[in-house]
PDB file of C-alpha atoms in Angstrom:
ATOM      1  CA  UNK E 535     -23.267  -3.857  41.252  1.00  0.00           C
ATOM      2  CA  UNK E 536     -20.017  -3.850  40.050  1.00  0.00           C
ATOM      3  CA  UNK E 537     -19.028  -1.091  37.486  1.00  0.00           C
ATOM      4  CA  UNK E 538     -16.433  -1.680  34.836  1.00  0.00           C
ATOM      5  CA  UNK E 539     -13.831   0.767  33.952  1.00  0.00           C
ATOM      6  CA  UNK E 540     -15.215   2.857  30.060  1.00  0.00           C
ATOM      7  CA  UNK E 541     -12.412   2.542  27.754  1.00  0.00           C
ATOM      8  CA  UNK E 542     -12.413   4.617  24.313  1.00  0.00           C
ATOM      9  CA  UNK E 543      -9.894   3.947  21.111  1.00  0.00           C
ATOM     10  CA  UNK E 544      -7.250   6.560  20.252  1.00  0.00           C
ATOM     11  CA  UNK E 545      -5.995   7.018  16.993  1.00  0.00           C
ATOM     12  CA  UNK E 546      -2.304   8.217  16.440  1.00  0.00           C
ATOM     13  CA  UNK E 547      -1.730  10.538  13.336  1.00  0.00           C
ATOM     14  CA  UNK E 548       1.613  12.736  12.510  1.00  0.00           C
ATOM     15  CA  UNK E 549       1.179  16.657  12.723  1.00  0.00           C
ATOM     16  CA  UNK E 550       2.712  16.296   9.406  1.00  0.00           C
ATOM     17  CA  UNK E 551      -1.272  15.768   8.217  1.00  0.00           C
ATOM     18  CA  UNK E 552      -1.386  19.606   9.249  1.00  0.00           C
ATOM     19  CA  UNK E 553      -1.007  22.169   7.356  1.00  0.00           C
ATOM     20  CA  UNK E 554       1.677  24.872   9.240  1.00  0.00           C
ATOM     21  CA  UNK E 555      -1.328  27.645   9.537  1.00  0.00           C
ATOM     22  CA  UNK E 556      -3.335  24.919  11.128  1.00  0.00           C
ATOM     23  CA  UNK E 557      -0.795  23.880  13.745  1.00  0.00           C
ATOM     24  CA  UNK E 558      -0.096  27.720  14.353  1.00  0.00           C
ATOM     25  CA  UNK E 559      -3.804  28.356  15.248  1.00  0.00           C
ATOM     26  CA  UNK E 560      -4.195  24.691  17.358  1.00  0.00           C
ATOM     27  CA  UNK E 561      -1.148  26.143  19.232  1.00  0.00           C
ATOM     28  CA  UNK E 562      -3.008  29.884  19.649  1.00  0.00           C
ATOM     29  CA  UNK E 563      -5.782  27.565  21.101  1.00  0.00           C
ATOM     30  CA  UNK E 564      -8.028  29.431  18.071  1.00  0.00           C
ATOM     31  CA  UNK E 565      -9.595  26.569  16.564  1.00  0.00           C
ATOM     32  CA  UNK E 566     -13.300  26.745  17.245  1.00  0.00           C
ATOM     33  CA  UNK E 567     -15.982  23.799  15.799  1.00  0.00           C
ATOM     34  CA  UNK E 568     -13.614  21.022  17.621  1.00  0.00           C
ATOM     35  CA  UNK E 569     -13.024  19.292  21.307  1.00  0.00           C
ATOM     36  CA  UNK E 570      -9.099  19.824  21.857  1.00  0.00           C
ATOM     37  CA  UNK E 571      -6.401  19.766  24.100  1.00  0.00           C
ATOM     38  CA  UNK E 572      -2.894  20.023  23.823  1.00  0.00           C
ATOM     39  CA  UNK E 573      -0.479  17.812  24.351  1.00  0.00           C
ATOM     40  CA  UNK E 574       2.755  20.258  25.168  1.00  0.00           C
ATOM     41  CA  UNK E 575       4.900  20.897  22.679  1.00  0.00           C
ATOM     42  CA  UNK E 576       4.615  17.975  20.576  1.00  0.00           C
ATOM     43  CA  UNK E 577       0.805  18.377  19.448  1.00  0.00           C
ATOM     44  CA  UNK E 578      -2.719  17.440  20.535  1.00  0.00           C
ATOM     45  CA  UNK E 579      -5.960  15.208  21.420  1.00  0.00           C
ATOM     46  CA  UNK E 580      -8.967  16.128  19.603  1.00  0.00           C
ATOM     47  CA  UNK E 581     -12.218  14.164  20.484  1.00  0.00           C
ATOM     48  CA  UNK E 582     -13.741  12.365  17.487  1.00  0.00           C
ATOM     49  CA  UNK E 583     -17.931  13.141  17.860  1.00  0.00           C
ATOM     50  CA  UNK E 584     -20.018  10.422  15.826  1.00  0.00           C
ATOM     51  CA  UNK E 585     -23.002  10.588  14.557  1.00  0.00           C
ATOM     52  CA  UNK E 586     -24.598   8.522  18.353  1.00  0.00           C
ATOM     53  CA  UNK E 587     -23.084  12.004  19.851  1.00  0.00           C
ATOM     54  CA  UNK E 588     -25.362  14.474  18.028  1.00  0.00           C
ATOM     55  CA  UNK E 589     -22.219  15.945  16.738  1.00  0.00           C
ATOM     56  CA  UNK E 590     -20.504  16.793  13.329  1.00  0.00           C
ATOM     57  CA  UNK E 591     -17.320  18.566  12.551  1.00  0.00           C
ATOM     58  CA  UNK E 592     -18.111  22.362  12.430  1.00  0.00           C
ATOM     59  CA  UNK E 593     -17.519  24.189   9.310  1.00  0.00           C
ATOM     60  CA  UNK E 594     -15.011  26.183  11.010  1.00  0.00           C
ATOM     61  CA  UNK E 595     -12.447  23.122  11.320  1.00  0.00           C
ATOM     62  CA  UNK E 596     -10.081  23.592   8.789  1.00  0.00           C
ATOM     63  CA  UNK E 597     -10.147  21.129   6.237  1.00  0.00           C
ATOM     64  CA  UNK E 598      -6.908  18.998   7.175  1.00  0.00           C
ATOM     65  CA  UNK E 599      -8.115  18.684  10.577  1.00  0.00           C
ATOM     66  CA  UNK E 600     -11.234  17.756   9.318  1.00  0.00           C
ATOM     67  CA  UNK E 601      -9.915  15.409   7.169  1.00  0.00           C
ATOM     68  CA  UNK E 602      -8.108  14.027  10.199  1.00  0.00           C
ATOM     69  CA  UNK E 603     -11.027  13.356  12.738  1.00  0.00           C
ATOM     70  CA  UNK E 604     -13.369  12.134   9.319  1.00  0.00           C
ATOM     71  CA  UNK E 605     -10.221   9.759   8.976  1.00  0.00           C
ATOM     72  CA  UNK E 606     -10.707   8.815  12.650  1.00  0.00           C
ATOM     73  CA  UNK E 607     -14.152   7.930  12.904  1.00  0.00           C
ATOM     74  CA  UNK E 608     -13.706   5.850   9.430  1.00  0.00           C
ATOM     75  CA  UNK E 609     -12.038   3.967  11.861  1.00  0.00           C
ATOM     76  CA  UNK E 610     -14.072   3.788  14.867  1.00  0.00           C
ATOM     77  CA  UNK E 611     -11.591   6.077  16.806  1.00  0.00           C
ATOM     78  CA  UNK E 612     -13.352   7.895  19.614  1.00  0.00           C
ATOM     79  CA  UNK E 613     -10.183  10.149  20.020  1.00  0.00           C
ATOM     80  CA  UNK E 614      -7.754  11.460  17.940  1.00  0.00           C
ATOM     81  CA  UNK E 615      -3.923  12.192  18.948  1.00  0.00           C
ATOM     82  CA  UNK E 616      -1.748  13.984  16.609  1.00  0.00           C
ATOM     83  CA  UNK E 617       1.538  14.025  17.952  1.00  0.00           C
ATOM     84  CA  UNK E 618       5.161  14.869  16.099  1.00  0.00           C
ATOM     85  CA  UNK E 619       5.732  11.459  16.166  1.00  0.00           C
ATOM     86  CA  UNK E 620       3.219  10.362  15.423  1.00  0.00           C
ATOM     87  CA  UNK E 621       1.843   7.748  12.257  1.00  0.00           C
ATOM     88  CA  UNK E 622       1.689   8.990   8.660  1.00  0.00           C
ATOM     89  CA  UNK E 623      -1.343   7.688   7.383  1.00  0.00           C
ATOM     90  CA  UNK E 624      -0.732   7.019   3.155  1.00  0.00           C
ATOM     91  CA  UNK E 625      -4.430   7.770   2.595  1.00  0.00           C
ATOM     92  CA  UNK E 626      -3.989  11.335   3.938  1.00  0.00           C
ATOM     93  CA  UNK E 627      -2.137  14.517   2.764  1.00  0.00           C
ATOM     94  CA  UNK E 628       1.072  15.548   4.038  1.00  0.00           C
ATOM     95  CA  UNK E 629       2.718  18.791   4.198  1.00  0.00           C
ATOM     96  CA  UNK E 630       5.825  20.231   4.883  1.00  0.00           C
ATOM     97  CA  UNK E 631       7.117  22.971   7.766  1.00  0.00           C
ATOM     98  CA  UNK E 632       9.068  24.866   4.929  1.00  0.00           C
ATOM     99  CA  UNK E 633       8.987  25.795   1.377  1.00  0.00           C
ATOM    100  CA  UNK E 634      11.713  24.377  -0.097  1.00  0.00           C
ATOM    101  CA  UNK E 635      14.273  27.036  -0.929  1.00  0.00           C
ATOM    102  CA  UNK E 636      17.730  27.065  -2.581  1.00  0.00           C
ATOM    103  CA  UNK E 637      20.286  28.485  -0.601  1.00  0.00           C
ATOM    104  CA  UNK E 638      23.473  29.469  -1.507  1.00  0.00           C
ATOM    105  CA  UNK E 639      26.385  29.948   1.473  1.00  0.00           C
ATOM    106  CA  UNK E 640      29.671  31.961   0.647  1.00  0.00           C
ATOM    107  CA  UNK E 641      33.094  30.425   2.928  1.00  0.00           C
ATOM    108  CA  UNK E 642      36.278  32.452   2.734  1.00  0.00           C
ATOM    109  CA  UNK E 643      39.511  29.695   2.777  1.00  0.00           C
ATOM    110  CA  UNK E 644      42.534  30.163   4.335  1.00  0.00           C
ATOM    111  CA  UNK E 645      44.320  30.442   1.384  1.00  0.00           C
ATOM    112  CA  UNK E 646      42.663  32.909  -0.064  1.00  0.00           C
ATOM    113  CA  UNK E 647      39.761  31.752  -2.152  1.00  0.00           C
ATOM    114  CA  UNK E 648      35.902  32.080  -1.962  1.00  0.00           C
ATOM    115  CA  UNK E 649      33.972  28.473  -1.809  1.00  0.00           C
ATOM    116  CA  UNK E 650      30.827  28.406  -2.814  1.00  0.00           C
ATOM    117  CA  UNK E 651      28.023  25.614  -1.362  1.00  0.00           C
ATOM    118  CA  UNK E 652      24.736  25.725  -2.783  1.00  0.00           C
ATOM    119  CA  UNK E 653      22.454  23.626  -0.975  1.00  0.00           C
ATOM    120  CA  UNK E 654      18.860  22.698  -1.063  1.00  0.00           C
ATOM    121  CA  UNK E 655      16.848  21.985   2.169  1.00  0.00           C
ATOM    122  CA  UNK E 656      13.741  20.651   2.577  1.00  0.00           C
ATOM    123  CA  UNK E 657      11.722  19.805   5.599  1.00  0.00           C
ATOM    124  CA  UNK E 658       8.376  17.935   5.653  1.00  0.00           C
ATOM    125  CA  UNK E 659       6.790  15.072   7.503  1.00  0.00           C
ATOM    126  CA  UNK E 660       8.374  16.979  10.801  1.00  0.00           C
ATOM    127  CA  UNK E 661      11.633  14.600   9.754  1.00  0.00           C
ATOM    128  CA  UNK E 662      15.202  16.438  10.133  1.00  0.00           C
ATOM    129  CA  UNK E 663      16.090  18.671   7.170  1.00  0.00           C
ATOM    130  CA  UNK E 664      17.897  17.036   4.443  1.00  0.00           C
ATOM    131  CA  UNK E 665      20.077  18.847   3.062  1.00  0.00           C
ATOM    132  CA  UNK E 666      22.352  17.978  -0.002  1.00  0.00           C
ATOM    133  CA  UNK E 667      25.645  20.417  -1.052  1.00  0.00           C
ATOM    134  CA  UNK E 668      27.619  20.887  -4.359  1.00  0.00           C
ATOM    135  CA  UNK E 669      30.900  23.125  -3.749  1.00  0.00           C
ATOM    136  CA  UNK E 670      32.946  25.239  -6.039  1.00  0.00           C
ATOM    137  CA  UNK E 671      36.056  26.971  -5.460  1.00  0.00           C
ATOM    138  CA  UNK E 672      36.380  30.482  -7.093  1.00  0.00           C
ATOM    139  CA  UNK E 673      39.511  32.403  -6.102  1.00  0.00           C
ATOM    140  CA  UNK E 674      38.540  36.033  -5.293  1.00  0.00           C
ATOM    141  CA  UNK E 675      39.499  38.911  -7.243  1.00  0.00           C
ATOM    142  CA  UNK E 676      42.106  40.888  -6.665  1.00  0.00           C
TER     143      UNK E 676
END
Protein backbone atom coordinates (compact mmCIF):
# COMPACT_ATOMS: atom_id res chain seq x y z
CA UNK A 1 0.00 0.00 0.00
CA UNK A 2 1.43 3.09 -0.67
CA UNK A 3 0.85 5.96 1.89
CA UNK A 4 0.70 9.56 0.84
CA UNK A 5 2.36 12.29 2.68
CA UNK A 6 -0.91 14.41 5.18
CA UNK A 7 -0.62 17.94 4.33
CA UNK A 8 -2.62 20.68 6.49
CA UNK A 9 -3.22 24.61 5.40
CA UNK A 10 -1.49 27.37 7.39
CA UNK A 11 -2.79 30.63 7.68
CA UNK A 12 -0.39 33.70 8.04
CA UNK A 13 -1.71 36.63 10.30
CA UNK A 14 0.46 39.78 11.72
CA UNK A 15 1.04 39.84 15.63
CA UNK A 16 -0.26 43.22 15.06
CA UNK A 17 -3.96 41.29 15.49
CA UNK A 18 -2.60 40.96 19.21
CA UNK A 19 -3.17 42.91 21.70
CA UNK A 20 0.52 43.73 23.65
CA UNK A 21 -0.84 41.82 27.02
CA UNK A 22 -1.65 38.96 24.75
CA UNK A 23 1.74 38.68 23.06
CA UNK A 24 3.37 39.21 26.62
CA UNK A 25 1.53 36.11 28.04
CA UNK A 26 2.04 33.86 24.47
CA UNK A 27 5.73 34.78 25.13
CA UNK A 28 5.43 33.69 29.17
CA UNK A 29 4.07 30.46 27.48
CA UNK A 30 0.76 31.34 29.92
CA UNK A 31 -1.91 30.98 27.54
CA UNK A 32 -3.98 27.98 28.52
CA UNK A 33 -7.40 26.81 26.31
CA UNK A 34 -5.01 26.77 23.00
CA UNK A 35 -2.37 24.30 21.04
CA UNK A 36 0.84 26.65 20.65
CA UNK A 37 4.26 26.88 19.90
CA UNK A 38 6.55 29.51 19.38
CA UNK A 39 8.18 30.49 16.66
CA UNK A 40 11.45 32.43 18.29
CA UNK A 41 11.34 35.77 18.53
CA UNK A 42 9.13 36.71 15.83
CA UNK A 43 5.77 34.97 17.12
CA UNK A 44 3.90 31.66 16.95
CA UNK A 45 1.85 28.52 15.47
CA UNK A 46 -1.33 27.89 17.11
CA UNK A 47 -3.35 24.78 15.90
CA UNK A 48 -6.82 25.67 14.60
CA UNK A 49 -9.33 22.64 16.28
CA UNK A 50 -12.70 22.32 14.18
CA UNK A 51 -15.63 21.22 15.07
CA UNK A 52 -14.49 17.13 13.26
CA UNK A 53 -11.74 17.54 16.25
CA UNK A 54 -14.13 17.61 19.24
CA UNK A 55 -12.56 20.87 20.02
CA UNK A 56 -13.58 24.60 20.60
CA UNK A 57 -11.57 27.56 21.64
CA UNK A 58 -11.49 27.60 25.52
CA UNK A 59 -12.90 30.48 27.29
CA UNK A 60 -9.60 31.22 28.60
CA UNK A 61 -8.18 32.36 25.03
CA UNK A 62 -8.21 35.86 25.06
CA UNK A 63 -10.49 37.33 22.78
CA UNK A 64 -7.99 38.60 19.94
CA UNK A 65 -6.52 35.29 19.77
CA UNK A 66 -9.74 33.94 19.62
CA UNK A 67 -10.76 36.09 17.12
CA UNK A 68 -7.66 34.97 15.25
CA UNK A 69 -8.05 31.06 15.15
CA UNK A 70 -12.28 31.76 14.62
CA UNK A 71 -10.78 33.86 11.61
CA UNK A 72 -8.74 30.76 10.66
CA UNK A 73 -11.13 28.11 10.56
CA UNK A 74 -13.62 30.65 8.57
CA UNK A 75 -11.13 29.80 6.27
CA UNK A 76 -10.49 26.23 6.43
CA UNK A 77 -6.99 26.82 8.03
CA UNK A 78 -5.92 23.83 10.08
CA UNK A 79 -3.01 26.00 11.55
CA UNK A 80 -2.52 29.32 12.36
CA UNK A 81 0.98 31.30 12.18
CA UNK A 82 1.20 34.70 13.53
CA UNK A 83 4.43 35.99 12.78
CA UNK A 84 5.82 39.90 12.86
CA UNK A 85 5.62 39.81 9.41
CA UNK A 86 3.15 38.49 8.93
CA UNK A 87 -0.50 39.49 6.82
CA UNK A 88 -2.87 42.12 8.21
CA UNK A 89 -6.10 40.80 7.67
CA UNK A 90 -8.74 44.17 7.05
CA UNK A 91 -11.56 42.15 8.63
CA UNK A 92 -9.65 41.94 11.95
CA UNK A 93 -8.58 44.45 14.68
CA UNK A 94 -5.27 45.86 14.92
CA UNK A 95 -3.40 47.29 17.70
CA UNK A 96 -0.50 49.10 18.38
CA UNK A 97 2.91 48.27 20.64
CA UNK A 98 2.66 51.88 22.16
CA UNK A 99 0.31 54.50 23.23
CA UNK A 100 0.91 57.24 21.29
CA UNK A 101 2.62 59.93 23.34
CA UNK A 102 3.88 63.48 22.66
CA UNK A 103 7.29 63.99 23.39
CA UNK A 104 9.06 66.94 23.67
CA UNK A 105 13.25 66.85 23.37
CA UNK A 106 15.34 69.95 24.62
CA UNK A 107 19.01 70.45 22.27
CA UNK A 108 21.47 73.03 23.54
CA UNK A 109 23.22 74.85 20.13
CA UNK A 110 26.49 75.86 19.84
CA UNK A 111 25.74 79.23 19.83
CA UNK A 112 24.05 79.46 22.66
CA UNK A 113 20.36 78.83 22.27
CA UNK A 114 17.88 76.10 23.45
CA UNK A 115 15.96 74.21 20.36
CA UNK A 116 13.07 72.77 21.04
CA UNK A 117 11.60 69.45 18.89
CA UNK A 118 8.35 68.24 19.79
CA UNK A 119 7.63 65.11 18.19
CA UNK A 120 4.89 62.60 18.10
CA UNK A 121 5.61 58.81 17.72
CA UNK A 122 3.48 56.23 17.10
CA UNK A 123 4.01 52.57 16.61
CA UNK A 124 1.38 50.00 15.54
CA UNK A 125 1.02 47.22 13.03
CA UNK A 126 4.77 46.18 14.41
CA UNK A 127 5.86 48.85 11.40
CA UNK A 128 8.95 51.25 12.37
CA UNK A 129 7.93 54.28 14.47
CA UNK A 130 6.98 57.26 12.58
CA UNK A 131 7.88 59.98 13.91
CA UNK A 132 7.17 63.62 12.67
CA UNK A 133 9.19 66.94 14.35
CA UNK A 134 8.35 70.73 14.50
CA UNK A 135 11.48 72.82 15.92
CA UNK A 136 11.70 76.13 17.61
CA UNK A 137 14.59 78.06 18.58
CA UNK A 138 14.35 79.91 21.99
CA UNK A 139 17.57 81.58 23.12
CA UNK A 140 18.14 80.80 26.84
CA UNK A 141 18.00 83.22 29.50
CA UNK A 142 20.58 84.84 30.82
Amino acid sequence: MQSHPTTFMMLDLSTAHLKPETRSLLTQDLVDGALIYPKGPWGWFVHVSTEADGLTISDEVPADLKACIQYAQRHQQNWLMLDCDGTVASELPVYGDVEEAPVAIAVATSSGGRQVARTHAQQANSTPVRVTAQAAHTPLPD
